[in-house]
XYZ file of C-alpha atoms in Angstrom:
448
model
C -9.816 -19.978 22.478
C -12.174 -17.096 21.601
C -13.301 -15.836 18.623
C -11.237 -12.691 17.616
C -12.968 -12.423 13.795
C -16.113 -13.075 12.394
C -14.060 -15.728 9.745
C -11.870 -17.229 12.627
C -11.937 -21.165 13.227
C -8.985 -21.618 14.881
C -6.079 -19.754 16.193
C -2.081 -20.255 16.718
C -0.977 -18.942 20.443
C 1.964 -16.768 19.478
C 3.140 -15.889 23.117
C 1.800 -16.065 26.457
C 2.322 -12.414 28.183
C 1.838 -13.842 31.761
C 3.246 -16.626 33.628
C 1.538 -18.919 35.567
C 0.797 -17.846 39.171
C 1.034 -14.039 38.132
C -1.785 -11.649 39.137
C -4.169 -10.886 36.215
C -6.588 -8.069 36.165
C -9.792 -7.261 33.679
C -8.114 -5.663 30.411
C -4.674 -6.828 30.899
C -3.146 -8.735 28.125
C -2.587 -12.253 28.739
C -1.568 -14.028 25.364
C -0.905 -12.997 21.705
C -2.899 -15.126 19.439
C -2.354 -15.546 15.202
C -6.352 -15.333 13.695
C -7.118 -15.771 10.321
C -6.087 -12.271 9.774
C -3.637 -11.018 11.877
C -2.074 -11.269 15.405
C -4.316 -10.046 17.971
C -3.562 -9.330 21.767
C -5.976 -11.416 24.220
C -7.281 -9.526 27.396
C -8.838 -10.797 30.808
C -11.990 -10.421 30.953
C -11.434 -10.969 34.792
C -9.406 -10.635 37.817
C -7.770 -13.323 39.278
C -4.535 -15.420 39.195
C -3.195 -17.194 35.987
C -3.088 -21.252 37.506
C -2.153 -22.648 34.483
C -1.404 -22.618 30.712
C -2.537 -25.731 29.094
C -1.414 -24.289 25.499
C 2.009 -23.620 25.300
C 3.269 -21.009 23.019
C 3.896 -22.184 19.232
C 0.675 -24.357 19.085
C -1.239 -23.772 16.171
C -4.536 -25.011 14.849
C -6.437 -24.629 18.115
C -10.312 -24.697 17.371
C -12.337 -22.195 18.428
C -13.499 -22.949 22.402
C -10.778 -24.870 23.229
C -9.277 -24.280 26.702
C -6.054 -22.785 26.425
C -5.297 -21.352 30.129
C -7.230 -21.574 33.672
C -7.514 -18.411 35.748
C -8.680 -18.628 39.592
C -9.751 -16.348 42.141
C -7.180 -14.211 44.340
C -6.950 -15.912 47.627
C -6.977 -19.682 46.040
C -3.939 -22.166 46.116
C -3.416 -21.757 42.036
C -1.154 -24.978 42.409
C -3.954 -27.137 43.513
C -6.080 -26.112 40.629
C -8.321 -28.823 38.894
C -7.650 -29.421 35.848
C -11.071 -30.604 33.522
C -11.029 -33.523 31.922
C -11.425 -32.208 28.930
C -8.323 -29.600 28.820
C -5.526 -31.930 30.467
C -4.070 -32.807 27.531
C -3.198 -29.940 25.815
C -1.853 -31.600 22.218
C -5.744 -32.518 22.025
C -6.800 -29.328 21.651
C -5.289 -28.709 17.794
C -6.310 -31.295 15.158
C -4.123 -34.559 15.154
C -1.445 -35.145 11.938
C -2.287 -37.497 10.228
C -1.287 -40.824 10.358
C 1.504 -41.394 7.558
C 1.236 -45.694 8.232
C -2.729 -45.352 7.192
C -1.897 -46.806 4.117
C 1.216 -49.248 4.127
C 4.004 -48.639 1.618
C 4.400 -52.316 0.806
C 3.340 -55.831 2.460
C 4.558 -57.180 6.025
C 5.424 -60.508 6.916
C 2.318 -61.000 9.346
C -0.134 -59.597 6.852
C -2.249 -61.848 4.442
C -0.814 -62.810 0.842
C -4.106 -60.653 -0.586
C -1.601 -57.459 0.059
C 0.715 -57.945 -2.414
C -1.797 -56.130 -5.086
C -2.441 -53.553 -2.599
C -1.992 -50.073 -4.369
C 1.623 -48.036 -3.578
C 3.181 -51.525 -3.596
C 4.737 -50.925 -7.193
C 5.698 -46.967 -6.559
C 7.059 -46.424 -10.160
C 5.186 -44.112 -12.827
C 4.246 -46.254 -15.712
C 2.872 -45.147 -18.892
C -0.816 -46.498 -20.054
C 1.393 -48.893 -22.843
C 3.461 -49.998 -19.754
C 0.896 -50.537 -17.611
C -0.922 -52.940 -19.888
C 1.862 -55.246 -20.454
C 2.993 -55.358 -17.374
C -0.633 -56.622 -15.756
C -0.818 -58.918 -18.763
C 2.902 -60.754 -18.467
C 2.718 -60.427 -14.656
C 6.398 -58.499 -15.132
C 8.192 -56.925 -12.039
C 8.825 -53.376 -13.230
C 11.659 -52.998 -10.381
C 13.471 -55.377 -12.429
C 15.057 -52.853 -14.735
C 15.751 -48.695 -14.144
C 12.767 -46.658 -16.183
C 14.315 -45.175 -19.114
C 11.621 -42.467 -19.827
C 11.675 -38.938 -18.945
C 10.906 -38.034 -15.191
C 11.411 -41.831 -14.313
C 8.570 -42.509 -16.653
C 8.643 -46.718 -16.825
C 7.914 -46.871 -20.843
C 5.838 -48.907 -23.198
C 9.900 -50.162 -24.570
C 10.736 -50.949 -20.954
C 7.929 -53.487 -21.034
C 8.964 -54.956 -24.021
C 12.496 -54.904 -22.960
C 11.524 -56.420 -20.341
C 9.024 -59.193 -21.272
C 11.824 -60.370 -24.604
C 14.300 -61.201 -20.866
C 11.741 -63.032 -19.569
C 11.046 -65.171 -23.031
C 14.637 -65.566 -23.375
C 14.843 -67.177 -19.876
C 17.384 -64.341 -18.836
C 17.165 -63.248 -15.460
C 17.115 -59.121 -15.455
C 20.085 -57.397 -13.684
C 18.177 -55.999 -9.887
C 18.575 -52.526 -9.940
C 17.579 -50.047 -7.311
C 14.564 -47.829 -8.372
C 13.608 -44.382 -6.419
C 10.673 -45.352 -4.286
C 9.271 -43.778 -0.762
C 9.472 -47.603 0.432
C 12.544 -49.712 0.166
C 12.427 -52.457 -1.980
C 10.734 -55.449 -1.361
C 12.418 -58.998 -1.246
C 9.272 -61.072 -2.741
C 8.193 -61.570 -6.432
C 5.782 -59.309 -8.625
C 2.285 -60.810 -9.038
C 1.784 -63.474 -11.253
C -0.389 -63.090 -14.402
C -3.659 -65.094 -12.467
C -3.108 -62.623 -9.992
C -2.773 -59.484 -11.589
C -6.385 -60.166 -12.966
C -7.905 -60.210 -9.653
C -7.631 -56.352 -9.184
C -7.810 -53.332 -11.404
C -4.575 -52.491 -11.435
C -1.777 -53.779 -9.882
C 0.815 -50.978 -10.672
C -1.162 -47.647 -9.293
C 0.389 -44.302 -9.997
C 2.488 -43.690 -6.530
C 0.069 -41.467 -4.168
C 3.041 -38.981 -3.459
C 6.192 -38.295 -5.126
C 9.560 -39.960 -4.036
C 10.597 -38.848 -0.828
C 14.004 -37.382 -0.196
C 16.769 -38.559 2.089
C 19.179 -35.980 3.475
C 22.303 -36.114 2.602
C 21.672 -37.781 -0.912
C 20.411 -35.995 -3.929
C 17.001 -35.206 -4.200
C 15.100 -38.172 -6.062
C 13.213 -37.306 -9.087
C 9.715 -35.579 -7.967
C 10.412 -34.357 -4.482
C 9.109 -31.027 -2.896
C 9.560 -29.132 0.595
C 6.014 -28.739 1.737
C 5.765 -25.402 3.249
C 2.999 -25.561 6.114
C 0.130 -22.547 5.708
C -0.550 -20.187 7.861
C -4.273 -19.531 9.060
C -4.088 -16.151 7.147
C -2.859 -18.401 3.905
C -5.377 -20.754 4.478
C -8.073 -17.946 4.409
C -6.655 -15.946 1.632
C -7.098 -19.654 -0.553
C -10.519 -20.141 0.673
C -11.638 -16.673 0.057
C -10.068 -15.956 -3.727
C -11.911 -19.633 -4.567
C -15.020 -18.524 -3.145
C -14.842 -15.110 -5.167
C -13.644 -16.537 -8.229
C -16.071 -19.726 -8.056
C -19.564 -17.524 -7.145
C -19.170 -13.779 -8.607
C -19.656 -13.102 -11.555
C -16.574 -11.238 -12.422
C -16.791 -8.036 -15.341
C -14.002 -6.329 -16.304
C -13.456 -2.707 -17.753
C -9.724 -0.711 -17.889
C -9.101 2.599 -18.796
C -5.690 4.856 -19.416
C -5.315 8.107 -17.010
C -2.612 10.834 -17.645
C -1.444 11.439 -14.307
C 0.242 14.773 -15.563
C -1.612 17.273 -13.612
C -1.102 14.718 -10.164
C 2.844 14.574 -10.703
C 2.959 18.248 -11.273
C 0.720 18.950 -7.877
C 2.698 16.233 -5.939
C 5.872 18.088 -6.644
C 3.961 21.640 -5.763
C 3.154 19.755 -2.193
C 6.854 18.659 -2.003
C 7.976 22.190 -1.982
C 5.812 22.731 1.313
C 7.157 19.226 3.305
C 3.901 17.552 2.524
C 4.923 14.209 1.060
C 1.861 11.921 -0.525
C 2.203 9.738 -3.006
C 0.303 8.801 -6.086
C -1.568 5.867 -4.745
C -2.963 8.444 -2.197
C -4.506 11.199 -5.196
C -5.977 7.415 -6.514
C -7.697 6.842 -3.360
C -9.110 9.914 -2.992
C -10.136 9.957 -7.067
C -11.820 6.619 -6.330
C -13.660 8.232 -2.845
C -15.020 11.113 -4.727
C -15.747 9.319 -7.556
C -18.014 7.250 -5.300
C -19.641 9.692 -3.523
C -20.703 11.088 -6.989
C -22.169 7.256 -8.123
C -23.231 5.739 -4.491
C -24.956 3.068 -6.821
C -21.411 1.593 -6.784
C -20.318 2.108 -3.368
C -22.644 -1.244 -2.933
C -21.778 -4.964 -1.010
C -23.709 -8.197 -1.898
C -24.877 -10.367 0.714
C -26.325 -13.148 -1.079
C -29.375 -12.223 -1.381
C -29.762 -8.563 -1.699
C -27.528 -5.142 -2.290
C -26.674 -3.184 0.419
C -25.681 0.410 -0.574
C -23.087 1.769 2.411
C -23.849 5.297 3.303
C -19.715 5.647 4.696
C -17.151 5.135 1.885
C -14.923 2.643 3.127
C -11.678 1.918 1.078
C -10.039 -1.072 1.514
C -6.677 -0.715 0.307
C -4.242 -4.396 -0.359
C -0.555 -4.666 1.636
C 1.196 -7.634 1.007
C 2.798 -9.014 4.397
C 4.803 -11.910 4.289
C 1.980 -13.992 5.842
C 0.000 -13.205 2.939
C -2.554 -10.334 1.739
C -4.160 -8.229 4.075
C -6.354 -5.169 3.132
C -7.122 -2.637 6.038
C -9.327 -0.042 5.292
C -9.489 3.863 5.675
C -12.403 5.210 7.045
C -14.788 7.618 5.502
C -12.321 8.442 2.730
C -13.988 11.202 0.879
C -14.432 13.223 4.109
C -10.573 13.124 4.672
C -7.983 15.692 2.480
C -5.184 14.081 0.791
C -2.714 14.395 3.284
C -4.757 12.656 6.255
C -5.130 10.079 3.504
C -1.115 9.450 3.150
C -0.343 9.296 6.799
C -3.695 6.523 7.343
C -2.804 4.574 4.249
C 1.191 4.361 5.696
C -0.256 3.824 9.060
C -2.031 1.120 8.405
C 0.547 -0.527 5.992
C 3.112 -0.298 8.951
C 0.715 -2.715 11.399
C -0.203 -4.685 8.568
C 3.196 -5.866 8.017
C 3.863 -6.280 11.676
C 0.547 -8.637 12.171
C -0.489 -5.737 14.305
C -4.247 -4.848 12.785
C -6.960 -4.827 15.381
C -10.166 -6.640 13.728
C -11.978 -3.166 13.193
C -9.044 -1.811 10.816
C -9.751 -4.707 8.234
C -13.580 -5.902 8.636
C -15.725 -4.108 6.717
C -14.725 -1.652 3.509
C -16.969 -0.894 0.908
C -14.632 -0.662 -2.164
C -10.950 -2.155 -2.449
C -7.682 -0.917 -4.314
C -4.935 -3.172 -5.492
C -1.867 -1.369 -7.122
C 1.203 -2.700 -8.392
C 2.869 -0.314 -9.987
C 5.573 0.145 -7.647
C 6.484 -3.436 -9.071
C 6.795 -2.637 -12.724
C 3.153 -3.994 -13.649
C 1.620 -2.047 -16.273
C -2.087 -3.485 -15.845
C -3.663 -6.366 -14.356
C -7.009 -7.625 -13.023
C -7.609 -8.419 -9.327
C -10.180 -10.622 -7.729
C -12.975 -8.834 -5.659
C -13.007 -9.303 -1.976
C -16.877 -10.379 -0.513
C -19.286 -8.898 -0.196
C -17.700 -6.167 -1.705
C -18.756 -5.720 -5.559
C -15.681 -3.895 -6.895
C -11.680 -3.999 -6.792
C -9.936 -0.958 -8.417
C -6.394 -2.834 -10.201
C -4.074 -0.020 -10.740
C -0.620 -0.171 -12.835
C 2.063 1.907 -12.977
C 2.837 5.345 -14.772
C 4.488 5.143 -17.796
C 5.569 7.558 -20.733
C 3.877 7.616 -23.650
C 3.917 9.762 -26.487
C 0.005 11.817 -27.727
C -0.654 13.891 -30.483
C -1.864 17.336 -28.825
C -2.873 20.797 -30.031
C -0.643 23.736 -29.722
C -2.122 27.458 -28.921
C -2.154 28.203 -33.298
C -3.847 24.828 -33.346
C -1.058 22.583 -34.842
C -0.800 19.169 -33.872
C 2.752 17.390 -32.076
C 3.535 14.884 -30.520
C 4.110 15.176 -26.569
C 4.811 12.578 -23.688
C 2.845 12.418 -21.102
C 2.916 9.775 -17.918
C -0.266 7.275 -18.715
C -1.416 5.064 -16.182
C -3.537 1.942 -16.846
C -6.689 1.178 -13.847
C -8.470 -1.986 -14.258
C -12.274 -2.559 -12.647
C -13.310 -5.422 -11.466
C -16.785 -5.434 -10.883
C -19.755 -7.709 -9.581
C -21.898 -7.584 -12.744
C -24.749 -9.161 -10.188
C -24.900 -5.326 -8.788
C -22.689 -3.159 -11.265
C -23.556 -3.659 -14.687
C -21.274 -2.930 -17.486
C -23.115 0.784 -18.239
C -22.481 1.324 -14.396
C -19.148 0.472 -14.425
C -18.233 2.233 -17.641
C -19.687 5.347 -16.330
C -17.772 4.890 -13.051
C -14.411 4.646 -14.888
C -15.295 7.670 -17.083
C -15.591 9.852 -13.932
C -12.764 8.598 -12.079
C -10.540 9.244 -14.852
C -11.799 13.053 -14.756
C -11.056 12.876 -11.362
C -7.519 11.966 -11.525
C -6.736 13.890 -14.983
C -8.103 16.955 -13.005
C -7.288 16.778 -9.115
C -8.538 20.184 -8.873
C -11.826 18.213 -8.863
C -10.803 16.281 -5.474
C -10.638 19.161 -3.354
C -14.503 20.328 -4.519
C -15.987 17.505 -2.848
C-alpha cells in the first residue's frame, strides 16, 4: 500500500483494474485506491505479470506498506508464486474489529461468584437518588419497569421498591430493555454491594436493537467513516484546538457584479458570482502579499503564487481543490477551473496536486440560503474567506440634485477568518476594506 498523500495512513482498495495472471507494464493502472482525500488510480512502477492479489476489492483500513498484490517477472510460472509470510493472510493487513465479548454482558456459569458486581451486569440508567438506595438495600432494579423519562430508574422506583421488600411482597418480574438478556440469579446482597464502588454502572452503550421489534429506548445506526471523514474530524479539531481563530465580516453590494454578469451573458460567457469573489479575493492578495501567508509551526511562510483553495462538498465529505495562480487568470478561465475541479471533486477523481497546497481558502454558502457564517481555517493556511448569499436591502442614496431616497441594492455578507498568530486584526481589517472595493468595483479586477 503506498503512500498517495502526504496525510495518508491507510487506504481502502476500491477496485482492482487487472486480474491476476494479466500482463502489466510500467504506468499502467493496476488498482483504484480511496486515500484520505480522494480516490486515486495506482500505476506499475514495473513490468511484469500480476501473480496475485492478496487484497481483494472492498477492504478498507489497509496501513500504509502493507502488501496488497505480488507482481513477477514475464517468463515465470505466476501460479507457483511464493507467497511471504507476512502477506498470506490478507484480513491481517487492515486493523482487526474489535472484540465485542472483551467485556461480558453479565456472569457465566463457569466464572467465579466475584462477577456478579462486575460493571454492565445491571444495564439500566439509574438516577444518583436511585443509585444510592439501591447499593444500600441491596435491591434488584430489574424487579420493577423504570418509570422515569428515557427509562430513567428513579429515586420513587427505589422507594417503591424497597416499601415491597419491607412488606415481604415479592415484586411482579418484568422484562427491562437491556443489550444482555436477563439474568436468572439474585441482585447483590447489601454485604456485597459494599465491596465495590458501584454495583449498578451506567450501561457502556445504549440498548441494542433487535430487528423486527421496535427500536428500544437509546438505540442508533452507527454509520462507519470514511478515511476522508476521518481526516476532515481530525483536521477541523486540530484547527479549532491550536489557531488562534479572529474574526472580521463585512457587507458588499454586488450591484455593479450582477449588472456585468448579465453584460457577459449577452456574449455566451457564463460565470457566476462566486467566480468575480475569487478573483476579488486574488487581486486583493496580490495587493496585501502580507496575507497571502501559511504557518508552519514555527515560522510564516509568505507564498509568492496565489493559490485559492476553494470548498466542494462531496458526499464523502469536504474537499477543497485549488486553482492555480489565480490572479494571473481572467474571470472566465476562473469559471471553467473552479467547475472543473468541482466536477472531479464530486466524482473522488482529484489527483493529489489539485488539492495539496493553496495559500488562501473560500467557503460560500449562499447558494444554500445562508446569509453569513464563519468557517474554520484549513493548516497551514492562515485565512478562510466565509461568503453568504446576496440579498436585497434597502440604502439611503443621493440623487444627481443631491436629495436623499431610499434604493435596494443586492448586499452580500463575507466573513474572515484569520490566524491572528500571522494576520492581526489591523491586517485583516485592511484586507476586508480592499476586497470590498474590489468587488463593489470589478472594473478594478481587470487592472491587475
Amino acid at each position: 500500500m503506498p503512500a498517495l498523500s502526504p496525510t495518508m495512513e491507510e487506504g481502502n482498495i476500491v477496485k482492482w483494474l487487472k486480474k491476476e495472471g494479466e500482463t502489466v507494464n510500467a504506468g499502467d493502472a493496476l488498482c483504484e485506491i480511496e486515500t484520505d482525500k480522494a480516490v486515486v488510480t495506482m500505476e506499475s512502477s514495473d513490468d511484469g505479470i500480476l501473480a496475485k492479489i492478496l487484497v481483494e476489492e472492498g477492504t478498507k483500513n489497509v496501513r500504509l506498506g502493507s502488501l496488497i498484490g505480488l507482481l513477477v517477472e514475464e517468463g515465470q510460472d505466476w501460479k507457483q508464486v511464493e507467497i511471504p509470510a507476512d502477506g498470506s493472510d490478507p484480513s491481517s493487513l487492515a486493523p482487526p474489529a474489535p472484540a465485542l465479548t472483551s467485556t461480558p454482558a453479565g456472569p457465566s456459569v463457569s466464572v467465579p461468584p466475584k462477577l456478579d458486581h462486575q460493571p454492565g451486569k445491571w444495564q439500566v440508567r439509574l438516577s444518583p437518588a436511585a443509585r444510592n438506595i439501591l447499593e444500600t438495600h441491596g435491591l434488584d432494579p430489574s424487579n420493577i419497569t423504570p418509570s422515569g423519562p428515557r427509562g430513567i430508574f428513579t429515586k420513587e422506583d427505589a422507594l417503591k421498591l424497597l416499601q415491597e421488600k419491607q412488606k415481604g411482597k415479592p415484586s411482579e418480574l418484568k422484562p427491562v430493555v437491556s443489550p444482555a438478556p436477563p439474568q436468572p440469579t439474585a441482585g447483590p446482597s447489601a454485604s456485597q454491594a459494599t465491596a465495590v464502588t458501584s454495583a449498578y454502572p451506567r450501561p457502556a452503550v445504549p440498548p441494542v436493537s433487535t430487528p423486527g421489534q421496535p427500536a428500544a429506548l437509546g438505540t442508533f445506526t452507527e454509520i462507519p467513516a470514511s478515511n476522508i471523514r476521518r481526516v476532515i474530524a481530525k483536521r477541523l479539531a486540530e484547527s479549532k484546538t491550536t489557531i488562534p481563530h479572529a474574526y472580521a465580516a463585512a457587507d458588499c453590494d454586488i450591484d455593479a457584479i450582477l449588472k456585468l454578469r448579465k453584460e457577459l451573458a449577452k456574449d455566451d460567457i457564463k460565470v457566476s458570482v462566486n467566480d468575480f469573489i475569487i478573483k476579488a479575493t486574488a487581486v486583493t492578495l496580490k495587493q496585501m502579499p502580507d496575507v497571502n501567508v501559511t504557518w508552519d509551526g514555527e515560522a510564516c511562510r509568505q507564498l509568492q503564487s496565489i493559490d485559492i483553495s476553494i470548498a466542494v462538498a462531496t458526499d464523502r465529505g469536504l474537499i477543497t481543490p485549488i486553482i492555480k495562480d489565480v490572479a494571473a487568470k481572467g474571470i472566465k478561465e476562473i469559471a471553467a477551473s473552479a467547475k472543473a475541479l468541482a466536477k472531479k471533486a464530486r466524482d473522488g477523481k482529484l489527483l493529489p496536486e489539485e488539492y495539496q497546497g493553496g495559500s488562501f481558502s473560500i467557503s460560500n454558502l449562499g447558494m444554500f440560503g445562508v446569509n453569513d457564517f464563519t468557517a474554520v481555517i484549513n493548516p497551514p493556511q492562515a485565512c478562510i474567506l466565509a461568503v453568504g448569499r446576496a440579498r436585497p436591502e434597502l440604502m439611503i442614496v443621493e440623487d444627481e440634485e443631491g436629495n436623499e431616497k431610499l434604493k435596494q441594492h443586492q448586499l452580500m455578507t463575507v466573513t474572515l477568518s484569520s490566524d491572528g498568530r500571522v494576520v492581526d486584526d489591523e491586517l485583516a481589517s485592511k484586507f476586508l476594506e480592499t476586497l470590498k472595493a474590489n468587488i463593489e468595483n470589478p472594473v478594478r479586477l481587470a487592472l491587475c
